[in-house]
mmCIF file of C-alpha atoms and ligand atoms in Angstrom:
data_model
loop_
_atom_site.group_PDB
_atom_site.id
_atom_site.type_symbol
_atom_site.label_atom_id
_atom_site.label_comp_id
_atom_site.label_asym_id
_atom_site.label_seq_id
_atom_site.Cartn_x
_atom_site.Cartn_y
_atom_site.Cartn_z
ATOM 1 C CA MET A 1 118.423 111.071 15.652
ATOM 2 C CA GLN A 2 119.254 113.998 17.881
ATOM 3 C CA ALA A 3 121.410 113.396 20.971
ATOM 4 C CA LEU A 4 123.255 115.451 23.569
ATOM 5 C CA VAL A 5 126.904 114.474 23.140
ATOM 6 C CA VAL A 6 130.233 115.439 24.660
ATOM 7 C CA THR A 7 133.862 114.756 23.790
ATOM 8 C CA PRO A 8 135.160 113.435 27.128
ATOM 9 C CA GLY A 9 138.201 115.304 28.406
ATOM 10 C CA GLU A 10 137.441 118.344 26.245
ATOM 11 C CA PRO A 11 135.872 121.149 28.338
ATOM 12 C CA HIS A 12 132.655 122.764 27.027
ATOM 13 C CA SER A 13 132.308 120.314 24.121
ATOM 14 C CA VAL A 14 128.667 119.482 24.941
ATOM 15 C CA ARG A 15 126.476 119.833 21.831
ATOM 16 C CA VAL A 16 123.322 118.518 20.200
ATOM 17 C CA ALA A 17 124.391 116.242 17.325
ATOM 18 C CA GLU A 18 123.177 113.409 15.124
ATOM 19 C CA HIS A 19 123.656 109.956 16.654
ATOM 20 C CA PRO A 20 122.811 106.616 14.948
ATOM 21 C CA VAL A 21 119.837 104.554 16.194
ATOM 22 C CA GLU A 22 121.014 101.249 17.709
ATOM 23 C CA ALA A 23 119.808 97.803 16.589
ATOM 24 C CA ALA A 24 117.322 96.496 19.147
ATOM 25 C CA GLU A 25 116.746 92.743 18.536
ATOM 26 C CA SER A 26 117.331 91.473 22.067
ATOM 27 C CA ALA A 27 116.632 94.840 23.638
ATOM 28 C CA VAL A 28 113.619 96.964 24.497
ATOM 29 C CA LEU A 29 113.312 100.091 22.409
ATOM 30 C CA VAL A 30 112.649 103.020 24.742
ATOM 31 C CA ARG A 31 111.673 106.524 23.666
ATOM 32 C CA THR A 32 113.261 109.068 26.007
ATOM 33 C CA LEU A 33 110.789 111.534 27.533
ATOM 34 C CA GLU A 34 113.048 113.367 29.932
ATOM 35 C CA VAL A 35 116.550 113.181 31.417
ATOM 36 C CA GLY A 36 117.672 114.779 34.662
ATOM 37 C CA VAL A 37 120.869 116.834 34.826
ATOM 38 C CA CYS A 38 123.154 116.697 37.871
ATOM 39 C CA GLY A 39 126.646 117.538 39.107
ATOM 40 C CA THR A 40 128.087 114.498 37.325
ATOM 41 C CA ASP A 41 126.918 115.858 33.944
ATOM 42 C CA ARG A 42 128.430 119.250 34.797
ATOM 43 C CA GLU A 43 131.768 117.603 35.675
ATOM 44 C CA ILE A 44 131.732 115.656 32.397
ATOM 45 C CA SER A 45 130.979 118.851 30.484
ATOM 46 C CA GLU A 46 133.962 120.502 32.170
ATOM 47 C CA GLY A 47 136.192 117.683 30.939
ATOM 48 C CA ILE A 48 137.096 116.227 34.341
ATOM 49 C CA PHE A 49 135.080 113.037 34.007
ATOM 50 C CA GLY A 50 133.591 110.694 31.405
ATOM 51 C CA VAL A 51 134.810 108.001 28.962
ATOM 52 C CA ALA A 52 133.418 107.341 25.468
ATOM 53 C CA PRO A 53 132.522 103.734 24.529
ATOM 54 C CA GLY A 54 135.097 101.555 22.736
ATOM 55 C CA ASP A 55 137.096 103.551 20.182
ATOM 56 C CA GLU A 56 134.457 106.264 19.768
ATOM 57 C CA ARG A 57 135.324 109.880 20.495
ATOM 58 C CA ALA A 58 131.911 111.112 21.623
ATOM 59 C CA LEU A 59 129.751 110.080 24.565
ATOM 60 C CA VAL A 60 125.976 110.546 24.676
ATOM 61 C CA LEU A 61 125.189 112.202 28.009
ATOM 62 C CA GLY A 62 122.305 111.511 30.401
ATOM 63 C CA HIS A 63 122.027 108.899 33.164
ATOM 64 C CA GLU A 64 118.724 109.956 34.770
ATOM 65 C CA LEU A 65 116.063 108.525 32.477
ATOM 66 C CA LEU A 66 112.328 108.705 32.184
ATOM 67 C CA GLY A 67 111.247 106.890 29.041
ATOM 68 C CA VAL A 68 108.339 105.115 27.412
ATOM 69 C CA VAL A 69 108.462 101.644 25.878
ATOM 70 C CA GLU A 70 108.125 101.950 22.109
ATOM 71 C CA ARG A 71 106.777 98.439 21.308
ATOM 72 C CA ASP A 72 105.609 95.276 23.110
ATOM 73 C CA GLY A 73 108.125 92.618 24.122
ATOM 74 C CA HIS A 74 110.321 91.184 26.878
ATOM 75 C CA GLY A 75 107.460 91.554 29.384
ATOM 76 C CA PHE A 76 106.903 95.231 28.571
ATOM 77 C CA SER A 77 104.036 96.837 26.669
ATOM 78 C CA ARG A 78 104.063 99.829 24.379
ATOM 79 C CA GLY A 79 103.355 102.915 26.478
ATOM 80 C CA ASP A 80 104.854 101.599 29.757
ATOM 81 C CA LEU A 81 106.835 104.245 31.607
ATOM 82 C CA VAL A 82 110.317 103.080 32.583
ATOM 83 C CA THR A 83 113.638 104.185 33.934
ATOM 84 C CA ALA A 84 116.912 102.218 33.705
ATOM 85 C CA THR A 85 119.844 101.437 35.963
ATOM 86 C CA VAL A 86 123.078 103.324 35.334
ATOM 87 C CA ARG A 87 125.964 101.056 36.345
ATOM 88 C CA ARG A 88 126.643 97.750 34.597
ATOM 89 C CA SER A 89 128.704 94.697 35.621
ATOM 90 C CA CYS A 90 132.504 94.502 35.203
ATOM 91 C CA ARG A 91 131.833 90.764 34.603
ATOM 92 C CA ARG A 92 134.750 89.650 36.749
ATOM 93 C CA CYS A 93 134.184 90.408 40.426
ATOM 94 C CA VAL A 94 132.051 88.618 43.033
ATOM 95 C CA ALA A 95 129.818 91.652 43.603
ATOM 96 C CA CYS A 96 129.019 92.089 39.902
ATOM 97 C CA GLU A 97 128.546 88.324 39.516
ATOM 98 C CA GLU A 98 125.945 88.509 42.279
ATOM 99 C CA GLY A 99 124.096 91.319 40.490
ATOM 100 C CA ALA A 100 125.483 94.102 42.683
ATOM 101 C CA PRO A 101 127.626 96.319 40.416
ATOM 102 C CA ASP A 102 126.937 99.119 42.933
ATOM 103 C CA SER A 103 129.459 97.228 45.101
ATOM 104 C CA CYS A 104 131.871 96.456 42.212
ATOM 105 C CA LEU A 105 135.313 95.487 43.496
ATOM 106 C CA THR A 106 137.388 96.213 40.370
ATOM 107 C CA GLY A 107 136.096 99.647 39.349
ATOM 108 C CA ASP A 108 135.935 98.362 35.763
ATOM 109 C CA TYR A 109 132.152 98.768 35.533
ATOM 110 C CA SER A 110 130.524 100.850 32.819
ATOM 111 C CA GLU A 111 127.919 103.541 33.453
ATOM 112 C CA ARG A 112 125.238 104.925 31.115
ATOM 113 C CA GLY A 113 126.114 108.457 30.043
ATOM 114 C CA ILE A 114 129.267 108.512 32.186
ATOM 115 C CA THR A 115 131.749 105.705 31.506
ATOM 116 C CA ARG A 116 132.043 103.524 28.371
ATOM 117 C CA LEU A 117 128.283 103.413 27.676
ATOM 118 C CA HIS A 118 126.166 105.958 25.832
ATOM 119 C CA GLY A 119 123.566 107.708 27.957
ATOM 120 C CA PHE A 120 119.884 108.444 27.576
ATOM 121 C CA ALA A 121 119.880 112.041 26.266
ATOM 122 C CA ARG A 122 118.710 110.951 22.782
ATOM 123 C CA GLU A 123 115.388 110.168 21.168
ATOM 124 C CA LEU A 124 115.609 106.343 21.224
ATOM 125 C CA VAL A 125 117.557 103.910 23.398
ATOM 126 C CA ALA A 126 117.848 100.133 22.922
ATOM 127 C CA GLU A 127 118.029 98.828 26.480
ATOM 128 C CA ASP A 128 118.577 95.428 28.080
ATOM 129 C CA PRO A 129 115.164 94.500 29.579
ATOM 130 C CA ALA A 130 116.893 93.338 32.796
ATOM 131 C CA GLN A 131 118.082 96.918 33.363
ATOM 132 C CA LEU A 132 114.663 98.535 33.008
ATOM 133 C CA VAL A 133 112.670 99.552 36.091
ATOM 134 C CA PRO A 134 108.910 100.171 35.683
ATOM 135 C CA ILE A 135 107.558 103.586 36.669
ATOM 136 C CA PRO A 136 103.894 103.579 37.778
ATOM 137 C CA ARG A 137 101.657 105.754 35.586
ATOM 138 C CA ALA A 138 100.537 107.641 38.700
ATOM 139 C CA LEU A 139 104.112 108.829 39.275
ATOM 140 C CA GLY A 140 104.213 110.292 35.753
ATOM 141 C CA ARG A 141 106.949 112.813 35.054
ATOM 142 C CA LEU A 142 108.242 112.583 38.615
ATOM 143 C CA GLY A 143 109.777 109.277 37.483
ATOM 144 C CA VAL A 144 112.654 111.402 36.165
ATOM 145 C CA VAL A 145 114.017 111.660 39.729
ATOM 146 C CA ALA A 146 114.074 107.858 40.203
ATOM 147 C CA GLU A 147 117.849 107.787 39.638
ATOM 148 C CA PRO A 148 118.810 110.282 42.372
ATOM 149 C CA ALA A 149 116.146 108.662 44.608
ATOM 150 C CA SER A 150 117.828 105.266 44.053
ATOM 151 C CA ILE A 151 121.118 106.725 45.357
ATOM 152 C CA CYS A 152 119.253 107.861 48.485
ATOM 153 C CA ALA A 153 117.454 104.521 48.907
ATOM 154 C CA ARG A 154 120.774 102.663 48.806
ATOM 155 C CA ALA A 155 122.363 105.024 51.332
ATOM 156 C CA LEU A 156 119.456 104.592 53.751
ATOM 157 C CA ARG A 157 119.426 100.799 53.272
ATOM 158 C CA HIS A 158 123.129 100.670 54.112
ATOM 159 C CA ALA A 159 122.714 103.063 57.063
ATOM 160 C CA ARG A 160 119.982 100.809 58.470
ATOM 161 C CA ALA A 161 122.117 97.690 57.939
ATOM 162 C CA ILE A 162 125.046 99.309 59.740
ATOM 163 C CA GLY A 163 122.914 100.783 62.536
ATOM 164 C CA ASN A 164 121.034 97.531 63.045
ATOM 165 C CA ARG A 165 124.244 95.537 63.662
ATOM 166 C CA GLN A 166 123.449 96.337 67.300
ATOM 167 C CA PRO A 167 120.176 97.216 69.088
ATOM 168 C CA TRP A 168 119.340 100.658 67.654
ATOM 169 C CA ARG A 169 116.508 102.993 66.906
ATOM 170 C CA ALA A 170 116.934 105.873 64.489
ATOM 171 C CA GLU A 171 114.799 108.779 65.654
ATOM 172 C CA ARG A 172 116.653 111.973 64.727
ATOM 173 C CA ALA A 173 118.312 112.649 61.389
ATOM 174 C CA LEU A 174 120.309 115.574 60.038
ATOM 175 C CA VAL A 175 120.578 116.030 56.276
ATOM 176 C CA ILE A 176 123.302 118.442 55.124
ATOM 177 C CA GLY A 177 122.616 119.892 51.673
ATOM 178 C CA ALA A 178 119.263 120.495 49.983
ATOM 179 C CA GLY A 179 119.960 119.778 46.337
ATOM 180 C CA ALA A 180 118.114 116.885 44.699
ATOM 181 C CA ILE A 181 119.865 114.249 46.854
ATOM 182 C CA GLY A 182 119.471 116.107 50.168
ATOM 183 C CA MET A 183 115.850 116.915 49.368
ATOM 184 C CA LEU A 184 115.000 113.323 48.381
ATOM 185 C CA VAL A 185 116.716 111.920 51.502
ATOM 186 C CA THR A 186 114.697 114.392 53.577
ATOM 187 C CA TYR A 187 111.417 113.181 52.074
ATOM 188 C CA LEU A 188 112.340 109.461 52.319
ATOM 189 C CA LEU A 189 113.296 109.866 55.992
ATOM 190 C CA ARG A 190 110.081 111.762 56.729
ATOM 191 C CA LEU A 191 108.149 108.881 55.104
ATOM 192 C CA GLU A 192 109.835 106.576 57.633
ATOM 193 C CA GLY A 193 108.671 108.850 60.456
ATOM 194 C CA LEU A 194 112.015 110.247 61.602
ATOM 195 C CA ASP A 195 112.420 113.745 63.007
ATOM 196 C CA VAL A 196 114.491 115.450 60.322
ATOM 197 C CA TRP A 197 116.564 118.630 60.248
ATOM 198 C CA THR A 198 117.830 119.653 56.814
ATOM 199 C CA ALA A 199 120.620 122.222 56.597
ATOM 200 C CA ALA A 200 121.662 124.281 53.580
ATOM 201 C CA LEU A 201 123.129 127.681 52.713
ATOM 202 C CA ASP A 202 119.910 129.335 51.485
ATOM 203 C CA PRO A 203 118.201 131.748 53.901
ATOM 204 C CA PRO A 204 115.073 130.812 55.872
ATOM 205 C CA GLY A 205 111.910 131.273 53.834
ATOM 206 C CA SER A 206 113.664 130.586 50.512
ATOM 207 C CA PRO A 207 111.979 128.182 48.030
ATOM 208 C CA ARG A 208 114.439 125.466 49.069
ATOM 209 C CA ALA A 209 113.641 126.019 52.764
ATOM 210 C CA ARG A 210 109.910 125.905 52.080
ATOM 211 C CA LEU A 211 110.236 122.674 50.103
ATOM 212 C CA VAL A 212 112.127 121.103 53.045
ATOM 213 C CA GLU A 213 109.432 122.291 55.468
ATOM 214 C CA ALA A 214 106.591 120.971 53.305
ATOM 215 C CA SER A 215 107.755 117.455 54.296
ATOM 216 C CA GLY A 216 107.491 118.270 58.009
ATOM 217 C CA ALA A 217 111.288 118.507 58.333
ATOM 218 C CA ARG A 218 112.904 121.548 59.954
ATOM 219 C CA TYR A 219 115.028 123.794 57.757
ATOM 220 C CA VAL A 220 118.346 125.002 59.181
ATOM 221 C CA ALA A 221 120.079 127.952 57.516
ATOM 222 C CA SER A 222 123.656 126.830 58.153
ATOM 223 C CA ARG A 223 125.117 130.336 57.691
ATOM 224 C CA GLU A 224 123.095 131.421 60.728
ATOM 225 C CA THR A 225 123.086 128.257 62.839
ATOM 226 C CA PRO A 226 126.374 126.314 63.108
ATOM 227 C CA LEU A 227 125.658 122.566 63.012
ATOM 228 C CA GLU A 228 127.561 122.080 66.298
ATOM 229 C CA ASP A 229 125.072 124.464 67.988
ATOM 230 C CA LEU A 230 122.186 122.501 66.501
ATOM 231 C CA ARG A 231 123.736 119.239 67.780
ATOM 232 C CA ASP A 232 124.018 120.672 71.313
ATOM 233 C CA GLU A 233 120.448 121.921 71.156
ATOM 234 C CA VAL A 234 118.871 118.620 70.042
ATOM 235 C CA GLY A 235 121.344 116.213 71.708
ATOM 236 C CA GLY A 236 123.034 114.742 68.642
ATOM 237 C CA PHE A 237 121.735 112.697 65.713
ATOM 238 C CA ASP A 238 121.250 108.993 65.076
ATOM 239 C CA LEU A 239 121.794 109.544 61.377
ATOM 240 C CA VAL A 240 123.644 112.288 59.506
ATOM 241 C CA VAL A 241 123.647 112.365 55.700
ATOM 242 C CA GLU A 242 126.153 114.644 53.961
ATOM 243 C CA ALA A 243 124.875 115.659 50.534
ATOM 244 C CA ALA A 244 126.596 119.033 50.248
ATOM 245 C CA GLY A 245 129.917 117.766 48.849
ATOM 246 C CA ASP A 246 132.348 119.426 51.279
ATOM 247 C CA ALA A 247 135.083 117.207 52.717
ATOM 248 C CA GLN A 248 135.446 119.407 55.819
ATOM 249 C CA VAL A 249 131.722 119.085 56.526
ATOM 250 C CA MET A 250 131.996 115.323 55.876
ATOM 251 C CA ALA A 251 134.749 114.956 58.512
ATOM 252 C CA ALA A 252 132.699 116.969 60.997
ATOM 253 C CA THR A 253 129.662 114.662 60.671
ATOM 254 C CA LEU A 254 131.351 112.195 63.035
ATOM 255 C CA GLY A 255 131.047 114.820 65.762
ATOM 256 C CA LEU A 256 127.340 115.449 65.161
ATOM 257 C CA LEU A 257 126.286 111.889 66.038
ATOM 258 C CA ARG A 258 125.014 110.588 69.335
ATOM 259 C CA ARG A 259 125.585 107.059 70.701
ATOM 260 C CA SER A 260 125.472 104.353 67.976
ATOM 261 C CA GLY A 261 125.000 107.068 65.361
ATOM 262 C CA VAL A 262 125.715 106.515 61.674
ATOM 263 C CA ALA A 263 127.004 109.172 59.275
ATOM 264 C CA CYS A 264 126.637 108.604 55.531
ATOM 265 C CA LEU A 265 128.572 110.527 52.864
ATOM 266 C CA LEU A 266 126.843 111.064 49.509
ATOM 267 C CA GLY A 267 128.432 114.317 48.303
ATOM 268 C CA ILE A 268 131.641 114.411 46.265
ATOM 269 C CA ASP A 269 134.550 116.758 46.969
ATOM 270 C CA PRO A 270 137.727 116.037 44.966
ATOM 271 C CA ARG A 271 139.590 119.216 46.036
ATOM 272 C CA GLU A 272 143.202 118.584 47.090
ATOM 273 C CA ARG A 273 143.409 119.730 50.701
ATOM 274 C CA THR A 274 143.715 118.562 54.290
ATOM 275 C CA VAL A 275 140.606 118.737 56.452
ATOM 276 C CA GLU A 276 140.484 118.997 60.229
ATOM 277 C CA LEU A 277 138.900 116.582 62.632
ATOM 278 C CA ASP A 278 138.746 117.151 66.368
ATOM 279 C CA GLY A 279 141.074 114.561 68.011
ATOM 280 C CA PRO A 280 138.744 113.326 70.793
ATOM 281 C CA THR A 281 135.839 113.060 68.325
ATOM 282 C CA ILE A 282 137.584 110.255 66.439
ATOM 283 C CA GLY A 283 139.954 109.085 69.188
ATOM 284 C CA LEU A 284 137.389 108.880 71.983
ATOM 285 C CA ASP A 285 133.721 109.493 71.067
ATOM 286 C CA ALA A 286 133.700 107.363 67.898
ATOM 287 C CA VAL A 287 135.039 104.417 69.920
ATOM 288 C CA LEU A 288 133.164 104.793 73.199
ATOM 289 C CA GLU A 289 129.890 105.566 71.424
ATOM 290 C CA ASN A 290 130.038 102.936 68.644
ATOM 291 C CA ARG A 291 129.786 105.539 65.876
ATOM 292 C CA VAL A 292 130.253 104.810 62.147
ATOM 293 C CA LEU A 293 131.135 107.025 59.177
ATOM 294 C CA PHE A 294 130.636 105.484 55.719
ATOM 295 C CA GLY A 295 130.299 106.439 52.058
ATOM 296 C CA SER A 296 127.790 105.179 49.491
ATOM 297 C CA VAL A 297 127.591 105.393 45.700
ATOM 298 C CA ASN A 298 125.243 104.158 42.988
ATOM 299 C CA ALA A 299 122.330 101.786 43.650
ATOM 300 C CA HIS A 300 121.349 98.123 43.542
ATOM 301 C CA ARG A 301 118.289 97.107 41.578
ATOM 302 C CA GLU A 302 116.408 96.649 44.880
ATOM 303 C CA ASP A 303 117.168 100.304 45.670
ATOM 304 C CA TRP A 304 115.640 101.394 42.346
ATOM 305 C CA VAL A 305 112.470 99.497 43.166
ATOM 306 C CA ALA A 306 112.420 100.950 46.717
ATOM 307 C CA ALA A 307 113.068 104.438 45.324
ATOM 308 C CA VAL A 308 110.170 104.277 42.874
ATOM 309 C CA ASP A 309 107.910 102.970 45.650
ATOM 310 C CA GLY A 310 109.107 105.725 48.018
ATOM 311 C CA LEU A 311 108.502 108.415 45.392
ATOM 312 C CA ALA A 312 104.984 107.101 44.759
ATOM 313 C CA ARG A 313 104.180 107.159 48.490
ATOM 314 C CA ALA A 314 105.738 110.603 48.926
ATOM 315 C CA ARG A 315 103.715 111.924 46.016
ATOM 316 C CA GLU A 316 100.513 110.609 47.582
ATOM 317 C CA ARG A 317 101.334 112.205 50.927
ATOM 318 C CA TRP A 318 102.726 115.546 49.691
ATOM 319 C CA PRO A 319 101.357 115.861 46.119
ATOM 320 C CA GLU A 320 101.778 119.603 45.836
ATOM 321 C CA ALA A 321 105.351 119.604 47.217
ATOM 322 C CA LEU A 322 106.539 116.799 44.936
ATOM 323 C CA GLU A 323 105.394 118.825 41.930
ATOM 324 C CA ARG A 324 108.013 121.422 42.934
ATOM 325 C CA PHE A 325 110.966 118.996 42.881
ATOM 326 C CA VAL A 326 111.879 119.646 39.272
ATOM 327 C CA THR A 327 112.579 123.368 39.181
ATOM 328 C CA LEU A 328 113.518 123.712 35.503
ATOM 329 C CA ARG A 329 112.383 121.770 32.418
ATOM 330 C CA VAL A 330 113.841 122.776 29.042
ATOM 331 C CA PRO A 331 114.106 121.149 25.597
ATOM 332 C CA LEU A 332 117.344 119.413 24.577
ATOM 333 C CA ASP A 333 118.788 122.372 22.659
ATOM 334 C CA ARG A 334 118.574 124.554 25.792
ATOM 335 C CA PHE A 335 120.917 122.214 27.724
ATOM 336 C CA GLY A 336 123.079 125.222 28.675
ATOM 337 C CA GLU A 337 120.300 126.567 30.923
ATOM 338 C CA ALA A 338 119.875 123.167 32.569
ATOM 339 C CA PHE A 339 123.619 122.936 33.238
ATOM 340 C CA GLU A 340 123.640 126.456 34.729
ATOM 341 C CA HIS A 341 120.541 125.860 36.856
ATOM 342 C CA ARG A 342 121.084 126.116 40.604
ATOM 343 C CA GLY A 343 117.603 125.071 41.780
ATOM 344 C CA VAL A 344 116.792 121.592 43.125
ATOM 345 C CA LYS A 345 116.639 119.739 39.768
ATOM 346 C CA ALA A 346 116.791 120.641 36.076
ATOM 347 C CA THR A 347 115.712 118.263 33.307
ATOM 348 C CA LEU A 348 115.846 118.081 29.517
ATOM 349 C CA VAL A 349 112.525 117.265 27.903
ATOM 350 C CA LEU A 350 112.524 115.160 24.727
ATOM 351 C CA GLY A 351 108.908 113.943 24.561
ATOM 352 C CA GLU A 352 105.441 113.961 26.115
ATOM 353 C CA THR A 353 104.060 111.219 28.398
ATOM 354 C CA GLY A 354 100.656 111.176 26.736
ATOM 355 C CA GLY A 355 98.195 111.677 29.570
ATOM 356 C CA ALA A 356 100.514 111.217 32.544
ATOM 357 C CA ARG A 357 101.490 114.335 34.431
HETATM 358 ZN ZN1 LIG B 1 122.967 112.205 38.389
HETATM 359 ZN ZN1 LIG B 2 132.633 94.338 39.363
#
């Protein structure tokens, strides 16, 4: 069958190639409908990330799955829409033993389409039923953003847990970055009723700005309005989420919080450099105002379930806006366009849902 494969460590080796169909006795056979493409896939394609399974040389890409169950079994019926978790247990740490590989303590986990496990960018996948997450029919093709939404759901669950260690009410949130993660966080926070400001580089009135505003959040063009000015204007934020992937911006989030505020880092910035942080912000304000800065990666199964539920509720509330989340859909052989795409989300389409939108 056809698959999108890469030779990890070899830049620009992504190609469509033949890949064998796996045996599926104790697994659920899933037909891939669509896979989302994100920064992780781009990094793998540039050779800076990714590990092939066992002694194989190639890795099948794709960790953001929307699929359809191919035949009945293991509690699933033919035609069920599903997605699947990405990270799998290292089998030897307390977090993984408790079913929380998102909190793995060894780093020896495997990840679909990223590390030591083939991904979903192929026609058929034999998947462990315990790793499948049902997608309601009503969500349809929007189920393809369940994976990035699960990252957001985990981040918000952790932010609430940290904030709620003391009496706290989150009212004002700032989201920095309006890619898929920033956009999904914006919508999930609006669902919870927070006042949300979402900042990105695009000018006011751009498609990205309009998609932010369709949720009732305010769009901030950060080239025109420095975030420190915004902080002074609104009086600081209870929650700041960095989804732009800039270490300097990440450091500065600590200074954008108000009392008991929580800043969550979701972007990635591996550039070798030193960033600046205002002395009194960390040496005084962070202490006297009980502020926290934390990072979050991956998602627990409960976050996947919460993400799918959040997407379904968001789609009911803003149906027209949610249709604009995926900004490019192309077939597998046009993967180059999806990798180049700079809109909110690009996907590779492998099959039709049959009735679902
Ligand atoms: Zn991704
Ligand atoms: Zn582990």
